[in-house]
Amino acid sequence: MLRDTTHRDLRTELFGHKLESPLLIAPIGVQTIFHHDKEDGVAGVAAEIGVPYILSTASSSSIENVAKANGDGWVTSPLLNRAKSNGFTVLLVTLDTWTLAWRPADLDNAYLPFASGIGDQTGFSDPAFRRKFTEKHKKEVEDDVFLASREWANEVFSGAAHTWEQLELLKTEWDGPIVLKGIQHVDDARMAVEAGMDGIVVSNHGGRQLDGAVGSLEVLPEIVDAVGDQITVLFDSGIRTGVDIIKALCLGAKGVLIGRPFVYGLAIGGKEGAKDVVRGLLAAFDEFASVRMRLFTLDNGLIRHI
Ligand SMILES: Cc1cc2nc3c(=O)[nH]c(=O)nc-3n(C[C@H](O)[C@H](O)[C@H](O)COP(=O)(O)O)c2cc1C
């Protein structure tokens, strides 16, 4: 109490980029199902308010359009060459979705947008995929969207598990920082360090991939204890309020991703709705910082940049 917190500084630095705050937009696939503003729209408003936008491979907008909308904003994407030449700077590799989880609700609703060309834009706009498709089927992607969807799904969700050794290939193909998303165990965090990764996202994919997965916040402190001084630890799954951001930072995360909250905003009010949600979270974070930050800093000493 009675500390001067009038001038607060929420800025931080991640992977060599100076950021206005430690908040990032999580990769969420198929944003066109929420609103026609989709990825381009959200990437645009994210740039307006200085929040990094992470583009999903399962995007309903092309890498090029998202990069254009995001301007000088900071974005990540998995399709390496196109991503690189469109100004994407950090490669985020999602480990926990090499195959889609068994999702009974989606099955009940026969919900698989990728099967009908929705969320396949990364592939459909990819020159290499298009060339391969035309050579094999003697027609264009647009001539048979269902077939093209199947072919692209085979590339993205091939059903083949990946291994730590394969990260070596990524390192030779990508000269920027690489971040592994979906780490939930100290041993895996240590492997990420050994593999020469720059960061990890402690995440259980919002509980969408594995029923009964341990809570990500629960495992965050032990992972930070084990590797926090060797690798940048980010966090997601369950950030809903400014206080949640503070908690994750106090437990050692250097930044947090938000997923569903911005999607709810997008669904209700398009890109402006998504922007309002993120701005609201930032305001709540700032407000809470003004009242409580000193206490947390004193108690914990982990939030050094605020
Ligand atoms: C509809 C939906 C689609 C998602 N798509 C992706 C994706 O394409 N790639 C990815 O790495 N994570 C994806 N995620 C996971 C999010 O990036 C994030 O890890 C998860 O939603 C937890 O954060 P939250 O609790 O703030 O939503 C998706 C999540 C949702 C809800």
XYZ file of C-alpha atoms and ligand atoms in Angstrom:
337
model
C 0.000 0.000 0.000
C 0.928 3.663 -0.389
C 3.365 2.981 -3.202
C 3.560 5.318 -6.183
C 2.161 3.300 -9.071
C 0.885 6.292 -11.063
C 3.252 5.639 -13.947
C 3.024 2.004 -14.860
C 4.999 0.309 -17.571
C 3.482 -2.865 -18.977
C 6.040 -3.175 -21.762
C 8.186 -6.229 -22.223
C 10.537 -7.800 -24.739
C 9.986 -11.200 -26.312
C 12.302 -12.829 -28.849
C 14.008 -9.533 -29.550
C 10.763 -7.596 -30.074
C 9.751 -4.763 -27.809
C 6.054 -5.138 -26.969
C 3.518 -2.823 -25.352
C 2.410 -5.589 -22.999
C 3.027 -9.300 -22.400
C -0.307 -10.211 -24.043
C -0.420 -12.070 -27.386
C -3.282 -13.300 -29.563
C -3.289 -17.122 -29.597
C -3.488 -19.064 -32.865
C -7.123 -19.983 -33.484
C -8.077 -21.803 -36.651
C -10.960 -21.137 -39.037
C -11.915 -17.670 -37.823
C -14.336 -17.216 -40.681
C -16.837 -19.397 -38.805
C -17.049 -16.691 -36.145
C -17.254 -13.622 -38.370
C -16.474 -12.620 -41.929
C -13.828 -10.216 -40.567
C -11.857 -13.428 -39.804
C -8.043 -13.525 -39.466
C -7.324 -10.430 -41.597
C -9.657 -8.342 -39.451
C -8.282 -9.533 -36.118
C -4.678 -9.193 -37.312
C -5.473 -5.609 -38.354
C -6.943 -4.541 -35.002
C -4.171 -6.398 -33.155
C -1.638 -4.234 -34.984
C -3.661 -1.090 -34.105
C -3.369 -1.831 -30.401
C 0.160 -3.250 -30.529
C -0.655 -6.851 -29.651
C 1.222 -9.617 -31.536
C -0.972 -11.821 -33.699
C -0.187 -15.526 -34.054
C -1.580 -17.001 -37.275
C -2.868 -20.582 -37.267
C -2.044 -22.946 -40.126
C -5.768 -23.772 -40.158
C -6.488 -20.265 -41.321
C -9.401 -19.055 -43.388
C -7.261 -16.155 -44.649
C -4.067 -16.427 -46.633
C -0.684 -15.710 -45.053
C -0.297 -12.797 -47.479
C -3.602 -11.126 -46.521
C -2.977 -11.492 -42.814
C 0.516 -10.055 -43.204
C -0.920 -7.115 -45.157
C -3.589 -6.422 -42.537
C -1.085 -6.728 -39.711
C 1.286 -4.145 -41.256
C 4.406 -3.931 -39.134
C 2.759 -6.021 -36.434
C 4.447 -9.086 -35.071
C 3.077 -12.388 -36.323
C 4.062 -16.042 -36.479
C 3.148 -18.778 -38.881
C 4.198 -22.284 -39.769
C 4.535 -22.213 -43.563
C 8.120 -21.299 -43.608
C 9.084 -19.666 -46.850
C 5.886 -17.755 -47.428
C 5.816 -16.786 -43.791
C 9.362 -15.511 -43.917
C 8.913 -13.523 -47.080
C 5.760 -11.935 -45.682
C 7.517 -10.605 -42.604
C 6.582 -13.271 -40.071
C 9.378 -13.379 -37.525
C 8.735 -16.125 -34.975
C 7.866 -19.728 -35.775
C 5.410 -21.283 -33.363
C 5.154 -25.059 -33.590
C 2.054 -26.545 -32.030
C 2.969 -29.945 -30.631
C -0.362 -31.148 -29.311
C -2.440 -31.084 -32.492
C -0.511 -33.270 -34.919
C -3.797 -35.099 -35.090
C -7.192 -33.712 -34.113
C -8.562 -34.901 -30.797
C -11.622 -37.116 -30.573
C -14.254 -34.405 -30.166
C -17.699 -35.921 -29.621
C -19.506 -32.573 -29.843
C -17.934 -31.900 -33.234
C -18.809 -35.424 -34.342
C -22.425 -34.990 -33.142
C -22.683 -31.827 -35.186
C -20.775 -33.256 -38.146
C -18.503 -30.266 -37.694
C -15.359 -30.539 -39.754
C -14.932 -27.278 -41.643
C -11.644 -28.415 -43.210
C -13.540 -31.061 -45.167
C -15.385 -28.444 -47.189
C -12.602 -25.952 -47.812
C -13.158 -23.789 -44.722
C -9.952 -23.088 -42.813
C -7.856 -24.435 -45.679
C -6.760 -21.091 -47.041
C -3.128 -21.548 -46.045
C -2.990 -24.565 -48.342
C -5.314 -23.366 -51.087
C -3.234 -20.222 -51.527
C 0.050 -22.099 -51.419
C 1.737 -22.297 -54.846
C 3.472 -25.608 -54.021
C 0.251 -27.273 -52.859
C -1.668 -25.948 -55.858
C 0.975 -27.189 -58.280
C 1.035 -30.627 -56.693
C -2.766 -30.821 -56.731
C -3.030 -29.848 -60.390
C -0.311 -32.282 -61.431
C -2.004 -35.125 -59.588
C -5.662 -34.437 -60.436
C -5.402 -32.432 -63.667
C -7.653 -29.718 -62.264
C -7.507 -26.602 -60.137
C -8.251 -26.492 -56.399
C -11.410 -24.447 -57.095
C -12.691 -27.128 -59.491
C -12.990 -29.640 -56.679
C -12.874 -28.035 -53.266
C -13.835 -31.238 -51.443
C -11.021 -33.220 -53.010
C -8.580 -30.370 -52.412
C -9.717 -30.214 -48.783
C -8.964 -33.877 -48.381
C -5.523 -33.492 -49.898
C -4.697 -30.506 -47.685
C -5.989 -32.306 -44.579
C -3.634 -35.154 -45.436
C -0.764 -32.661 -45.342
C -1.774 -30.880 -42.123
C -3.284 -33.747 -40.140
C -1.327 -36.562 -41.704
C -1.741 -38.821 -38.684
C 2.039 -39.230 -38.528
C 3.534 -38.314 -35.178
C 6.506 -35.965 -35.112
C 9.694 -36.401 -33.106
C 12.239 -34.209 -31.345
C 14.784 -35.030 -34.038
C 12.616 -33.368 -36.679
C 13.130 -30.022 -34.977
C 16.626 -30.061 -36.478
C 15.079 -29.688 -39.903
C 13.013 -26.730 -38.756
C 16.142 -25.109 -37.390
C 17.844 -25.349 -40.746
C 14.779 -24.016 -42.582
C 13.930 -21.165 -40.202
C 16.537 -18.681 -39.066
C 14.406 -16.884 -36.450
C 13.194 -17.876 -33.007
C 11.256 -21.149 -32.694
C 8.678 -21.627 -29.949
C 7.058 -24.948 -29.021
C 3.392 -24.721 -27.982
C 1.796 -27.407 -25.850
C 4.428 -28.209 -23.220
C 2.907 -29.590 -20.004
C 5.776 -31.455 -18.336
C 9.178 -30.512 -16.947
C 10.891 -33.296 -18.935
C 9.500 -31.947 -22.200
C 10.494 -28.419 -21.233
C 14.058 -29.653 -20.665
C 13.992 -31.430 -24.042
C 12.951 -28.140 -25.645
C 16.011 -26.475 -24.135
C 18.239 -29.333 -25.301
C 16.752 -29.053 -28.775
C 17.864 -25.416 -28.880
C 14.405 -23.908 -28.904
C 13.907 -20.238 -28.029
C 10.626 -20.533 -26.199
C 7.800 -22.762 -25.063
C 4.115 -22.170 -24.452
C 2.875 -24.011 -21.395
C -0.585 -24.900 -22.695
C -3.115 -27.714 -22.650
C -4.798 -26.295 -25.763
C -7.630 -25.047 -23.575
C -8.461 -28.654 -22.675
C -9.557 -29.291 -26.253
C -7.047 -31.967 -27.164
C -6.906 -34.318 -24.188
C -9.674 -35.015 -21.708
C -8.285 -34.929 -18.188
C -5.144 -32.992 -19.099
C -3.535 -31.353 -16.094
C -4.242 -27.670 -15.626
C -1.570 -25.594 -17.352
C -1.337 -23.083 -14.507
C -0.657 -25.942 -12.124
C 2.437 -27.066 -14.010
C 3.692 -23.592 -14.893
C 5.722 -22.978 -11.675
C 7.646 -26.250 -11.836
C 8.411 -25.734 -15.520
C 9.623 -22.183 -14.828
C 11.757 -23.505 -11.969
C 13.337 -26.086 -14.253
C 13.991 -24.047 -17.420
C 12.843 -20.462 -16.859
C 16.383 -19.128 -16.924
C 17.249 -20.914 -20.185
C 14.204 -20.452 -22.399
C 11.327 -17.979 -22.705
C 8.263 -19.477 -21.052
C 4.874 -18.276 -22.290
C 1.498 -19.455 -21.047
C -2.059 -20.013 -22.253
C -5.264 -21.900 -21.454
C -7.674 -20.021 -19.276
C -6.560 -16.397 -19.309
C -9.826 -14.523 -18.918
C -9.129 -11.451 -16.785
C -6.396 -8.976 -15.961
C -5.824 -10.827 -12.701
C -5.271 -14.045 -14.649
C -2.497 -12.319 -16.586
C -0.884 -11.170 -13.340
C -1.121 -14.663 -11.860
C 0.597 -16.248 -14.854
C 3.344 -13.613 -14.804
C 3.803 -14.043 -11.071
C 4.200 -17.759 -11.602
C 7.000 -17.029 -14.029
C 5.495 -16.716 -17.525
C 7.087 -13.993 -19.635
C 3.928 -13.527 -21.671
C 0.417 -14.921 -22.090
C -1.716 -15.860 -25.089
C -5.476 -15.386 -25.158
C -7.681 -17.528 -27.335
C -11.397 -17.881 -26.769
C -12.049 -14.445 -25.242
C -11.067 -12.637 -28.448
C -13.009 -15.194 -30.494
C -16.153 -14.465 -28.487
C -15.630 -10.767 -29.222
C -15.078 -11.569 -32.900
C -18.273 -13.657 -33.047
C -20.375 -10.929 -31.441
C -18.929 -7.785 -32.932
C -16.460 -8.674 -35.676
C -12.930 -7.333 -35.519
C -14.037 -4.367 -33.381
C -15.526 -6.839 -30.906
C -12.252 -8.748 -30.770
C -10.400 -5.468 -30.299
C -12.696 -4.441 -27.433
C -12.092 -7.732 -25.631
C -8.323 -7.387 -25.882
C -8.391 -3.725 -24.882
C -10.641 -4.586 -21.942
C -8.189 -7.239 -20.793
C -5.284 -4.839 -21.129
C -7.168 -2.187 -19.169
C -8.010 -4.660 -16.417
C -4.386 -5.782 -16.351
C -3.189 -2.196 -16.089
C -5.757 -1.324 -13.418
C -4.886 -4.336 -11.345
C -1.209 -3.543 -11.799
C -1.787 -0.081 -10.374
C -3.278 -1.424 -7.173
C -1.513 -4.685 -6.587
C 1.677 -4.741 -8.567
C 3.943 -3.600 -5.810
C 2.623 -6.310 -3.545
C 3.224 -8.971 -6.147
C 6.639 -7.593 -6.956
C 7.632 -7.549 -3.334
C 6.176 -10.918 -2.526
C 7.380 -12.673 -5.551
C 10.024 -10.680 -7.360
C 9.112 -12.274 -10.670
C 7.627 -9.310 -12.485
C 10.783 -7.418 -13.012
C 9.759 -5.344 -15.999
C 6.767 -3.666 -14.347
C -11.748 -22.794 -31.910
C -10.306 -22.968 -31.537
C -9.375 -23.197 -32.533
C -8.018 -23.345 -32.215
N -7.114 -23.515 -33.207
C -5.783 -23.618 -32.901
C -4.813 -23.738 -33.932
O -5.145 -23.752 -35.112
N -3.504 -23.846 -33.575
C -3.103 -23.833 -32.256
O -1.909 -23.920 -31.967
N -4.017 -23.707 -31.264
C -5.332 -23.590 -31.551
N -6.246 -23.435 -30.542
C -5.768 -23.393 -29.148
C -5.495 -21.948 -28.705
O -4.375 -21.403 -29.372
C -5.230 -21.883 -27.189
O -4.122 -22.702 -26.887
C -6.429 -22.376 -26.373
O -7.636 -21.881 -26.904
C -6.300 -21.978 -24.910
O -6.442 -20.601 -24.700
P -7.828 -19.952 -24.184
O -8.185 -20.653 -22.912
O -7.485 -18.491 -23.967
O -8.849 -20.167 -25.249
C -7.603 -23.291 -30.853
C -8.552 -23.065 -29.863
C -9.897 -22.894 -30.184
C -10.877 -22.596 -29.074
